[in-house]
Amino acid sequence: MLRLLSAARRGAARPGGGGGPGPRGSGGGERRPRLPQPARGGAASWSSAAEASAVKLNEKASREKILTLESMNPYVKAVEYAVRGPIVLKAGEIEKELRKGIKKPFTEVIKANIGDAHAMGQRPITFLRQVVALCTYPNLLDSPSFPEDAKKRARRILQGCGGNSLGAYSASQGINCIREDVASYIERRDGGVPADPDNIYLTTGASDGIATILKILVSGGGKSRTGVMIPIPQYPLYSAAISELGAIQVNYYLDEENCWSLDVNELRRSLNEAKAYCHPKVLCIINPGNPTGQVQNRKCIEDVIHFAWEEKLFLLADEVYQDNVYSEGCQFHSFKKILYEMGPEYYNNVELASFHSTSKGYMGECGYRGGYMEVINLHPEMKGQLVKLLSVRICSPVSGQAAMDIVVNPPIPGEESYSQFIKEKESVLNNLAKKAKLTEDMFNKVPGVHCNPLQGAMYAFPRIFIPAKAIEEAKAHKMAPDMLYCMKLLEETGICVVPGSGFGQREGSYHFRMTILPPIEKLKILLEKMKDFHIKFLEKYA
């Protein structure tokens, strides 16, 4: 209608209102078609009618939006994800200002808010990248630049792909040969505990598996609504997924005074209180811990399994940091292994889903979004329901599945790439152990800061003292005190960390989470800046 209006105006401006000459202005050229002539009132009245119609169209175009904050899904509105929350958005704004040349007390923003290893400068594992490259571009299989053990794995993966191409969909549960490799890896890791490839599901990172299994577990309404027990502090994926599903979050607190240990008495308190308002059905464990970095000992895992068996709880074991264990005397024990060793009464009955990922460990391949979950003791009728749910998103990224295969099927002694692979793996893990110790020691030298030993994972979660004046200022700005702290840290130093309130913490305590991933020299500078900031913060608000 608006184009017709414009054409009508052009026609009205010309003598007779007819179509003028073609683009070149020659009478012999192609002419524009004549517009229909109005029956009465001439071009002017027709134009007026067209304008009125255009106004009506514009009025319709500015009608109220269907999707607003008031009309949106309330469960999605309730979702919060602190790791990429307001503090990170502010960091992005500051980065833009720096690029425009706006002067700051610093020259770069250091994003220590998320465990993104390669973004922090960690080098990829050569063998993993070689295999994925070969799978992505099979012509390289003829290249002498690639080792034969990498080519062998790439050929096996490609044979499992439709059309021998990484670009084909896989089965919803994942490529069969990769699930076989995952099962073999679990058996080796757990000292011979059997693993069935049919219980393995390849996922888009561990997060996808966790969200999927929660989706199938949540049911009921009112007091029968599913309650999901999560540790506090927790990784915000859990609270976000629980909110999105409209489930009930049931908090149990880790014991900060005892290196963030898990006490079964606290589990029982939490469960019994929750029974008054929901049906607690799921117990989530993160081991090694995120954000707290603790590594659970064997006795603790046995107690948790017995508790889950006794209270009829479905166990979720988030074990993505199983390669990241640093403290002497600490050792990773999988829930699957301990469950098996506790005997058939437990092993044949406790329902357990455990998760692993390409994103953490020594690999740090976050962008591939590779992961798996193993689900055991699932009701026979639920197998089909789980596969059905997974099939809605067709399959996880096949390149991520290939990356996951190399994590569980690395070079072995005697193979061409073994020496380089072990050297790179140990280098990454040894560096992380040094950085964990450095971070713990430096924080504990700062007045008003206490940091528990970083036994595992790749984060520090120090407790910080915040003076009363700062707490009052935070209240005036309607923000958590540790959010105020972290925002001022960002604005004054360029260091981006996440306030502890985004992970959950005991009332009256304040923390922040930061990753230990930066290169060691950069980490030292970062920690010195944080020390100086904290001392000035205490002086300002004393």
Coordinates of C-alpha atoms in Angstrom, one line a residue:
M1 CA 0.0 0.0 0.0
L2 CA 2.9 2.4 0.8
R3 CA 4.5 1.7 -2.6
L4 CA 1.2 2.4 -4.3
L5 CA 0.9 5.6 -2.4
S6 CA 4.3 6.7 -3.4
A7 CA 3.6 5.8 -7.1
A8 CA 0.3 7.7 -7.0
R9 CA 2.1 10.8 -5.7
R10 CA 4.6 10.6 -8.5
G11 CA 1.8 10.2 -11.1
A12 CA -0.2 13.1 -9.6
A13 CA 2.8 15.4 -10.0
R14 CA 3.0 14.7 -13.7
P15 CA 0.7 16.2 -16.3
G16 CA -2.3 14.0 -16.8
G17 CA -1.2 11.8 -14.0
G18 CA 0.1 9.2 -16.5
G19 CA 3.2 7.1 -16.4
G20 CA 6.3 9.1 -17.5
P21 CA 9.2 7.9 -19.6
G22 CA 11.4 5.0 -18.7
P23 CA 14.6 5.2 -16.6
R24 CA 16.6 6.8 -19.4
G25 CA 13.9 9.4 -20.2
S26 CA 13.4 8.3 -23.8
G27 CA 9.9 7.9 -25.2
G28 CA 10.9 4.6 -27.0
G29 CA 12.2 3.0 -23.8
E30 CA 10.3 0.6 -21.6
R31 CA 7.5 2.4 -19.8
R32 CA 6.3 1.8 -16.3
P33 CA 2.7 0.4 -16.2
R34 CA 0.0 2.9 -15.7
L35 CA -1.7 3.0 -12.3
P36 CA -5.4 2.4 -12.2
Q37 CA -7.2 5.7 -12.3
P38 CA -9.7 6.6 -9.5
A39 CA -13.3 6.7 -10.6
R40 CA -14.1 10.0 -8.9
G41 CA -12.2 12.9 -7.4
G42 CA -9.0 12.5 -9.4
A43 CA -5.6 11.5 -8.1
A44 CA -5.7 13.8 -5.1
S45 CA -8.7 12.1 -3.5
W46 CA -7.3 8.7 -4.3
S47 CA -4.0 9.7 -2.7
S48 CA -5.9 10.9 0.4
A49 CA -7.6 7.6 0.7
A50 CA -4.3 5.7 0.4
E51 CA -2.8 7.8 3.1
A52 CA -5.6 7.1 5.4
S53 CA -5.1 3.3 4.8
A54 CA -1.4 3.7 5.4
V55 CA -2.1 5.4 8.7
K56 CA -4.4 2.5 9.7
L57 CA -1.6 0.0 8.8
N58 CA 0.9 1.9 10.9
E59 CA -1.6 1.9 13.8
K60 CA -1.9 -1.9 13.4
A61 CA 1.9 -2.2 13.2
S62 CA 2.3 -0.5 16.6
R63 CA -0.2 -2.7 18.4
E64 CA 0.7 -4.2 21.8
K65 CA 3.4 -6.9 21.8
I66 CA 2.2 -10.5 22.4
L67 CA 5.4 -11.4 24.3
T68 CA 6.1 -9.2 27.3
L69 CA 7.6 -9.6 30.8
E70 CA 4.0 -9.9 32.0
S71 CA 2.9 -12.5 29.4
M72 CA 6.1 -14.6 29.2
N73 CA 6.6 -18.0 30.7
P74 CA 7.0 -17.3 34.4
Y75 CA 9.4 -20.2 34.9
V76 CA 11.8 -18.8 32.3
K77 CA 11.5 -15.4 33.9
A78 CA 12.6 -16.9 37.2
V79 CA 15.8 -18.3 35.7
E80 CA 19.1 -16.7 36.8
Y81 CA 22.6 -17.7 35.7
A82 CA 25.1 -15.8 37.6
V83 CA 28.2 -17.0 35.7
R84 CA 26.9 -14.9 32.7
G85 CA 24.8 -12.5 34.7
P86 CA 24.9 -8.7 35.3
I87 CA 28.6 -8.5 36.3
V88 CA 29.6 -10.1 32.9
L89 CA 27.3 -7.7 31.0
K90 CA 29.0 -4.8 32.7
A91 CA 32.4 -6.3 31.8
G92 CA 31.3 -6.3 28.2
E93 CA 30.3 -2.7 28.4
I94 CA 33.7 -1.8 29.8
E95 CA 35.5 -3.7 27.1
K96 CA 33.6 -1.6 24.5
E97 CA 34.6 1.6 26.2
L98 CA 38.2 0.5 26.3
R99 CA 38.1 -0.2 22.5
K100 CA 36.7 3.4 22.0
G101 CA 39.7 4.8 23.8
I102 CA 37.9 5.7 27.0
K103 CA 40.5 5.9 29.8
K104 CA 40.2 3.4 32.7
P105 CA 42.6 2.6 35.6
F106 CA 43.4 -0.6 33.6
T107 CA 44.1 -1.6 30.0
E108 CA 42.1 -4.8 29.8
V109 CA 39.2 -6.7 31.3
I110 CA 40.3 -10.0 32.8
K111 CA 37.3 -12.4 32.7
A112 CA 37.9 -14.7 35.6
N113 CA 34.2 -15.5 35.9
I114 CA 34.0 -18.7 33.9
G115 CA 36.0 -21.9 33.5
D116 CA 36.8 -21.3 29.8
A117 CA 40.3 -22.8 29.6
H118 CA 41.3 -21.9 26.0
A119 CA 40.0 -18.4 26.4
M120 CA 42.5 -18.0 29.2
G121 CA 45.4 -19.2 27.1
Q122 CA 45.5 -22.9 27.8
R123 CA 46.8 -24.7 24.7
P124 CA 44.7 -27.5 23.1
I125 CA 45.7 -31.1 23.4
T126 CA 47.4 -31.9 20.1
F127 CA 46.1 -35.4 19.6
L128 CA 42.5 -34.4 20.3
R129 CA 42.6 -31.6 17.7
Q130 CA 44.3 -33.9 15.2
V131 CA 41.6 -36.5 15.3
V132 CA 38.8 -33.9 15.1
A133 CA 40.6 -32.3 12.2
L134 CA 40.8 -35.6 10.4
C135 CA 37.2 -36.3 11.0
T136 CA 36.2 -32.8 9.8
Y137 CA 38.3 -33.0 6.6
P138 CA 38.9 -36.6 5.7
N139 CA 41.2 -35.7 2.8
L140 CA 43.9 -35.2 5.5
L141 CA 43.9 -38.9 6.1
D142 CA 46.3 -39.1 3.2
S143 CA 48.6 -36.5 4.8
P144 CA 52.0 -37.7 6.2
S145 CA 51.7 -34.8 8.8
F146 CA 49.2 -36.8 10.9
P147 CA 50.2 -39.8 13.1
E148 CA 48.7 -43.2 12.3
D149 CA 47.1 -43.6 15.7
A150 CA 45.1 -40.4 15.1
K151 CA 44.1 -41.6 11.6
K152 CA 43.0 -44.9 13.1
R153 CA 40.6 -43.3 15.5
A154 CA 39.3 -40.8 12.9
R155 CA 38.5 -43.7 10.5
R156 CA 36.7 -45.5 13.2
I157 CA 34.6 -42.5 14.1
L158 CA 33.8 -41.7 10.4
Q159 CA 32.7 -45.3 9.8
G160 CA 30.1 -44.8 12.5
C161 CA 28.8 -41.6 10.8
G162 CA 26.1 -41.6 8.2
G163 CA 27.8 -41.2 4.8
N164 CA 31.2 -41.3 6.6
S165 CA 30.7 -37.7 7.3
L166 CA 30.8 -35.6 10.5
G167 CA 28.1 -33.5 8.9
A168 CA 25.5 -36.3 9.1
Y169 CA 23.0 -36.6 12.0
S170 CA 23.8 -39.4 14.4
A171 CA 21.4 -41.6 16.4
S172 CA 19.8 -39.6 19.2
Q173 CA 21.7 -41.5 21.8
G174 CA 25.0 -40.9 20.0
I175 CA 27.4 -42.7 17.6
N176 CA 27.5 -46.3 18.7
C177 CA 31.3 -46.8 18.5
I178 CA 31.8 -43.7 20.7
R179 CA 29.3 -45.0 23.3
E180 CA 31.3 -48.3 23.3
D181 CA 34.5 -46.3 23.9
V182 CA 32.8 -44.4 26.8
A183 CA 31.8 -47.7 28.4
S184 CA 35.3 -49.1 28.0
Y185 CA 36.7 -45.9 29.6
I186 CA 34.3 -46.2 32.6
E187 CA 35.4 -49.8 33.1
R188 CA 39.1 -48.9 33.1
R189 CA 38.5 -45.9 35.4
D190 CA 36.5 -47.9 37.9
G191 CA 38.8 -50.9 38.0
G192 CA 36.6 -53.3 36.0
V193 CA 33.1 -52.3 37.1
P194 CA 31.0 -53.3 34.1
A195 CA 29.5 -50.5 31.9
D196 CA 26.9 -51.1 29.2
P197 CA 27.1 -48.9 26.0
D198 CA 23.3 -49.0 26.0
N199 CA 23.3 -47.0 29.2
I200 CA 25.5 -44.2 27.7
Y201 CA 24.0 -41.1 26.1
L202 CA 26.2 -38.6 24.3
T203 CA 25.1 -35.1 25.2
T204 CA 25.7 -31.4 24.3
G205 CA 28.2 -30.9 27.2
A206 CA 27.3 -32.2 30.6
S207 CA 24.7 -29.4 31.0
D208 CA 22.5 -30.9 28.4
G209 CA 22.4 -34.3 30.1
I210 CA 21.7 -32.7 33.5
A211 CA 18.8 -30.6 32.1
T212 CA 17.4 -33.6 30.2
I213 CA 17.4 -36.0 33.1
L214 CA 15.8 -33.3 35.4
K215 CA 13.1 -32.7 32.8
I216 CA 12.1 -36.3 32.9
L217 CA 12.2 -36.5 36.7
V218 CA 10.0 -33.5 37.5
S219 CA 6.3 -34.1 38.0
G220 CA 3.4 -33.5 40.3
G221 CA 1.8 -30.3 41.7
G222 CA 1.5 -28.6 45.0
K223 CA 3.0 -30.5 47.8
S224 CA 3.6 -33.4 45.4
R225 CA 5.8 -31.3 43.1
T226 CA 9.3 -32.8 42.6
G227 CA 11.9 -31.4 45.0
V228 CA 15.5 -31.4 43.8
M229 CA 18.2 -31.3 46.5
I230 CA 21.2 -29.3 45.5
P231 CA 24.4 -28.2 47.4
I232 CA 24.8 -24.7 48.5
P233 CA 27.0 -23.2 47.2
Q234 CA 25.9 -24.7 43.8
Y235 CA 26.7 -24.3 40.1
P236 CA 23.9 -22.1 38.8
L237 CA 23.0 -24.5 36.1
Y238 CA 21.0 -26.4 38.7
S239 CA 19.0 -23.5 40.1
A240 CA 18.3 -22.3 36.5
A241 CA 17.1 -25.7 35.3
I242 CA 15.0 -26.2 38.4
S243 CA 13.4 -22.7 37.9
E244 CA 12.8 -23.4 34.2
L245 CA 11.0 -26.7 35.0
G246 CA 9.0 -25.2 37.8
A247 CA 10.4 -27.8 40.2
I248 CA 11.2 -27.1 43.9
Q249 CA 14.8 -26.2 44.9
V250 CA 15.8 -27.9 48.1
N251 CA 19.0 -26.5 49.5
Y252 CA 21.5 -28.4 51.6
Y253 CA 24.6 -26.6 52.9
L254 CA 28.2 -27.6 52.5
D255 CA 30.3 -27.2 55.6
E256 CA 32.7 -24.3 54.9
E257 CA 34.4 -24.7 58.3
N258 CA 35.4 -28.2 57.3
C259 CA 36.7 -27.5 53.8
W260 CA 33.2 -27.6 52.2
S261 CA 32.5 -31.2 53.3
L262 CA 29.2 -32.8 52.9
D263 CA 27.4 -34.0 56.0
V264 CA 24.7 -36.5 55.8
N265 CA 23.0 -35.0 58.9
E266 CA 22.6 -31.8 56.9
L267 CA 21.1 -33.8 54.0
R268 CA 18.6 -35.3 56.4
R269 CA 17.7 -31.9 57.9
S270 CA 17.1 -30.5 54.4
L271 CA 15.1 -33.5 53.3
N272 CA 12.8 -33.6 56.3
E273 CA 12.1 -29.8 56.1
A274 CA 11.3 -30.1 52.4
K275 CA 8.7 -32.8 52.8
A276 CA 6.4 -30.2 54.3
Y277 CA 6.1 -28.4 50.9
C278 CA 7.2 -30.8 48.1
H279 CA 8.2 -34.4 47.2
P280 CA 12.0 -34.6 47.4
K281 CA 12.9 -37.0 44.7
V282 CA 16.4 -36.0 43.3
L283 CA 19.7 -35.5 45.0
C284 CA 22.5 -33.7 43.1
I285 CA 26.1 -34.0 44.0
I286 CA 29.0 -32.1 42.4
N287 CA 32.3 -33.9 42.9
P288 CA 34.9 -32.3 42.7
G289 CA 32.9 -29.3 43.8
N290 CA 32.0 -26.2 41.8
P291 CA 32.4 -23.5 42.9
T292 CA 34.0 -24.8 46.2
G293 CA 36.7 -27.2 44.9
Q294 CA 36.3 -29.9 47.5
V295 CA 37.0 -33.6 46.7
Q296 CA 34.7 -36.0 48.5
N297 CA 36.3 -39.0 50.2
R298 CA 35.2 -42.5 49.9
K299 CA 33.3 -42.6 53.3
C300 CA 31.3 -39.5 52.4
I301 CA 30.2 -41.0 49.0
E302 CA 29.2 -44.2 50.8
D303 CA 27.1 -42.2 53.3
V304 CA 25.4 -40.3 50.5
I305 CA 24.6 -43.5 48.5
H306 CA 23.2 -45.1 51.6
F307 CA 21.1 -42.0 52.3
A308 CA 19.8 -42.0 48.7
W309 CA 19.0 -45.7 48.9
E310 CA 17.2 -45.3 52.3
E311 CA 15.2 -42.2 51.2
K312 CA 14.4 -43.4 47.7
L313 CA 16.2 -40.6 45.9
F314 CA 17.4 -40.5 42.3
L315 CA 21.1 -39.6 42.4
L316 CA 22.7 -37.2 39.9
A317 CA 26.6 -37.2 40.1
D318 CA 28.2 -34.3 38.3
E319 CA 31.7 -35.5 37.8
V320 CA 33.0 -33.2 35.1
Y321 CA 36.1 -32.3 37.1
Q322 CA 37.2 -35.8 37.8
D323 CA 40.7 -35.2 36.2
N324 CA 41.1 -32.0 38.3
V325 CA 42.4 -33.2 41.7
Y326 CA 45.4 -31.4 43.2
S327 CA 45.7 -31.8 46.9
E328 CA 47.8 -34.7 48.4
G329 CA 45.6 -37.3 50.1
C330 CA 42.7 -36.5 47.8
Q331 CA 41.5 -38.9 45.1
F332 CA 38.6 -39.0 42.8
H333 CA 36.1 -41.8 43.4
S334 CA 33.2 -42.2 41.0
F335 CA 29.7 -42.7 42.5
K336 CA 29.3 -45.6 40.1
K337 CA 32.3 -47.5 41.4
I338 CA 31.5 -47.0 45.1
L339 CA 27.9 -47.9 44.4
Y340 CA 29.1 -51.2 42.8
E341 CA 31.5 -52.0 45.7
M342 CA 28.7 -51.5 48.3
G343 CA 27.1 -54.6 47.1
P344 CA 24.1 -55.8 45.0
E345 CA 21.4 -54.4 47.3
Y346 CA 22.7 -50.9 46.4
Y347 CA 24.1 -51.5 42.9
N348 CA 20.9 -53.1 41.6
N349 CA 18.6 -50.6 43.1
V350 CA 19.9 -47.0 43.4
E351 CA 19.1 -45.0 40.3
L352 CA 22.1 -43.0 39.2
A353 CA 22.9 -40.7 36.4
S354 CA 26.6 -39.5 36.2
F355 CA 28.0 -36.9 33.9
H356 CA 31.3 -36.0 32.2
S357 CA 32.4 -33.4 29.6
T358 CA 35.1 -32.3 27.2
S359 CA 34.9 -28.8 28.6
K360 CA 37.0 -29.3 31.8
G361 CA 39.7 -31.7 33.0
Y362 CA 43.0 -31.2 31.1
M363 CA 41.1 -30.8 27.7
G364 CA 39.2 -27.5 28.3
E365 CA 37.4 -28.0 25.0
C366 CA 34.3 -25.9 26.0
G367 CA 33.3 -24.9 22.5
Y368 CA 32.9 -28.4 21.2
R369 CA 30.0 -29.0 23.6
G370 CA 30.8 -32.7 24.0
G371 CA 29.7 -34.8 27.0
Y372 CA 28.0 -38.0 28.1
M373 CA 25.8 -39.3 30.8
E374 CA 25.6 -42.9 32.1
V375 CA 22.2 -43.8 33.6
I376 CA 21.9 -47.0 35.5
N377 CA 19.0 -48.9 37.1
L378 CA 16.5 -46.9 35.0
H379 CA 13.0 -48.5 34.9
P380 CA 12.7 -50.5 31.7
E381 CA 9.8 -48.4 30.5
M382 CA 11.7 -45.2 31.0
K383 CA 14.5 -46.1 28.6
G384 CA 12.2 -45.4 25.6
Q385 CA 10.9 -42.2 27.2
L386 CA 14.5 -40.9 27.7
V387 CA 15.5 -41.7 24.1
K388 CA 12.3 -40.0 22.9
L389 CA 13.1 -36.9 24.8
L390 CA 16.6 -36.8 23.4
S391 CA 15.3 -37.4 19.9
V392 CA 13.4 -34.0 20.0
R393 CA 16.8 -32.2 19.6
I394 CA 17.8 -34.9 17.0
C395 CA 21.4 -35.5 18.4
S396 CA 24.2 -33.7 20.1
P397 CA 26.8 -32.0 17.9
V398 CA 28.7 -34.8 16.1
S399 CA 32.0 -32.9 16.3
G400 CA 31.5 -32.8 20.1
Q401 CA 30.9 -36.5 20.1
A402 CA 34.2 -37.0 18.2
A403 CA 36.0 -34.8 20.8
M404 CA 34.4 -36.9 23.6
D405 CA 35.7 -40.0 22.0
I406 CA 39.3 -38.8 22.3
V407 CA 38.8 -37.9 26.0
V408 CA 37.8 -41.5 26.7
N409 CA 40.0 -43.2 24.0
P410 CA 43.4 -41.3 24.2
P411 CA 46.7 -42.7 23.0
I412 CA 48.0 -45.7 24.9
P413 CA 51.5 -46.8 25.7
G414 CA 53.3 -48.0 22.6
E415 CA 51.3 -45.8 20.2
E416 CA 53.0 -43.0 18.3
S417 CA 51.3 -40.1 20.0
Y418 CA 51.4 -41.4 23.6
S419 CA 54.6 -39.6 24.7
Q420 CA 53.4 -36.2 23.5
F421 CA 49.9 -36.7 24.8
I422 CA 51.1 -37.6 28.3
K423 CA 53.5 -34.7 28.4
E424 CA 50.8 -32.2 27.4
K425 CA 48.2 -33.7 29.8
E426 CA 50.5 -33.7 32.8
S427 CA 51.7 -30.2 32.0
V428 CA 48.2 -28.8 32.1
L429 CA 47.3 -30.6 35.3
N430 CA 50.6 -29.8 37.0
N431 CA 50.1 -26.1 36.2
L432 CA 46.6 -26.1 37.5
A433 CA 47.9 -27.7 40.8
K434 CA 50.5 -24.9 41.1
K435 CA 47.9 -22.2 40.4
A436 CA 45.5 -23.8 43.0
K437 CA 48.1 -23.6 45.7
L438 CA 49.3 -20.1 44.7
T439 CA 45.7 -18.8 44.8
E440 CA 44.9 -20.4 48.2
D441 CA 48.1 -19.1 49.7
M442 CA 47.8 -15.5 48.4
F443 CA 44.2 -15.1 49.4
N444 CA 45.0 -16.3 52.9
K445 CA 47.6 -13.5 53.3
V446 CA 45.0 -10.8 52.7
P447 CA 43.2 -9.4 55.9
G448 CA 39.5 -10.1 55.7
V449 CA 39.8 -13.0 53.2
H450 CA 39.7 -16.7 53.9
C451 CA 40.1 -19.4 51.2
N452 CA 39.7 -23.1 51.9
P453 CA 42.2 -25.5 50.2
L454 CA 41.5 -25.8 46.4
Q455 CA 41.5 -29.6 46.4
G456 CA 40.1 -29.9 42.9
A457 CA 38.1 -28.3 40.0
M458 CA 39.4 -25.0 38.7
Y459 CA 38.0 -22.2 41.0
A460 CA 38.6 -20.4 44.2
F461 CA 35.6 -19.5 46.4
P462 CA 37.1 -17.3 49.1
R463 CA 35.0 -15.8 51.9
I464 CA 35.3 -12.0 52.2
F465 CA 34.6 -9.7 55.1
I466 CA 32.4 -6.8 54.0
P467 CA 32.1 -3.8 56.4
A468 CA 28.7 -2.6 57.6
K469 CA 28.9 0.6 55.7
A470 CA 29.4 -1.3 52.4
I471 CA 26.4 -3.5 53.3
E472 CA 24.3 -0.4 53.8
E473 CA 25.4 1.0 50.5
A474 CA 24.5 -2.2 48.8
K475 CA 21.1 -2.2 50.3
A476 CA 20.5 1.4 49.1
H477 CA 21.3 0.2 45.6
K478 CA 19.1 -2.9 46.0
M479 CA 21.9 -5.3 45.4
A480 CA 23.7 -8.1 47.4
P481 CA 26.7 -6.8 49.3
D482 CA 29.1 -9.2 47.4
M483 CA 27.6 -7.9 44.1
L484 CA 28.6 -4.4 45.1
Y485 CA 32.0 -5.7 46.0
C486 CA 32.5 -7.5 42.7
M487 CA 31.1 -4.5 40.7
K488 CA 33.6 -2.1 42.3
L489 CA 36.4 -4.7 41.8
L490 CA 35.5 -4.7 38.1
E491 CA 35.2 -1.0 37.7
E492 CA 38.5 -0.2 39.5
T493 CA 40.7 -3.1 38.4
G494 CA 39.1 -4.7 35.3
I495 CA 38.9 -8.0 37.0
C496 CA 35.6 -9.9 36.5
V497 CA 34.6 -12.4 39.1
V498 CA 31.1 -13.7 40.2
P499 CA 29.5 -12.8 43.5
G500 CA 28.9 -15.7 45.9
S501 CA 25.2 -14.7 46.1
G502 CA 24.9 -16.1 42.5
F503 CA 25.9 -19.6 43.8
G504 CA 24.1 -19.5 47.2
Q505 CA 25.7 -19.1 50.6
R506 CA 24.8 -19.1 54.2
E507 CA 23.0 -15.9 55.4
G508 CA 25.5 -13.3 56.5
S509 CA 28.4 -14.7 54.7
Y510 CA 29.9 -13.3 51.5
H511 CA 32.1 -14.8 48.8
F512 CA 33.1 -14.6 45.2
R513 CA 34.1 -17.3 42.6
M514 CA 37.1 -16.8 40.3
T515 CA 38.8 -19.3 38.0
I516 CA 42.4 -20.2 38.5
L517 CA 42.9 -20.7 34.7
P518 CA 44.9 -17.5 33.7
P519 CA 48.6 -18.2 33.0
I520 CA 50.6 -18.3 36.2
E521 CA 52.4 -14.9 35.7
K522 CA 49.1 -13.2 34.9
L523 CA 47.4 -14.9 37.8
K524 CA 50.0 -13.5 40.2
I525 CA 49.3 -10.0 38.9
L526 CA 45.6 -10.6 39.2
L527 CA 45.9 -11.8 42.8
E528 CA 48.1 -8.8 43.7
K529 CA 45.5 -6.4 42.2
M530 CA 42.7 -8.1 44.2
K531 CA 44.7 -7.9 47.4
D532 CA 45.3 -4.1 46.9
F533 CA 41.6 -3.6 46.0
H534 CA 40.4 -5.5 49.1
I535 CA 42.6 -3.5 51.5
K536 CA 41.4 -0.2 49.9
F537 CA 37.8 -1.4 50.1
L538 CA 38.2 -2.2 53.8
E539 CA 39.8 1.2 54.4
K540 CA 37.0 3.1 52.5
Y541 CA 34.2 1.4 54.4
A542 CA 35.8 1.0 57.8

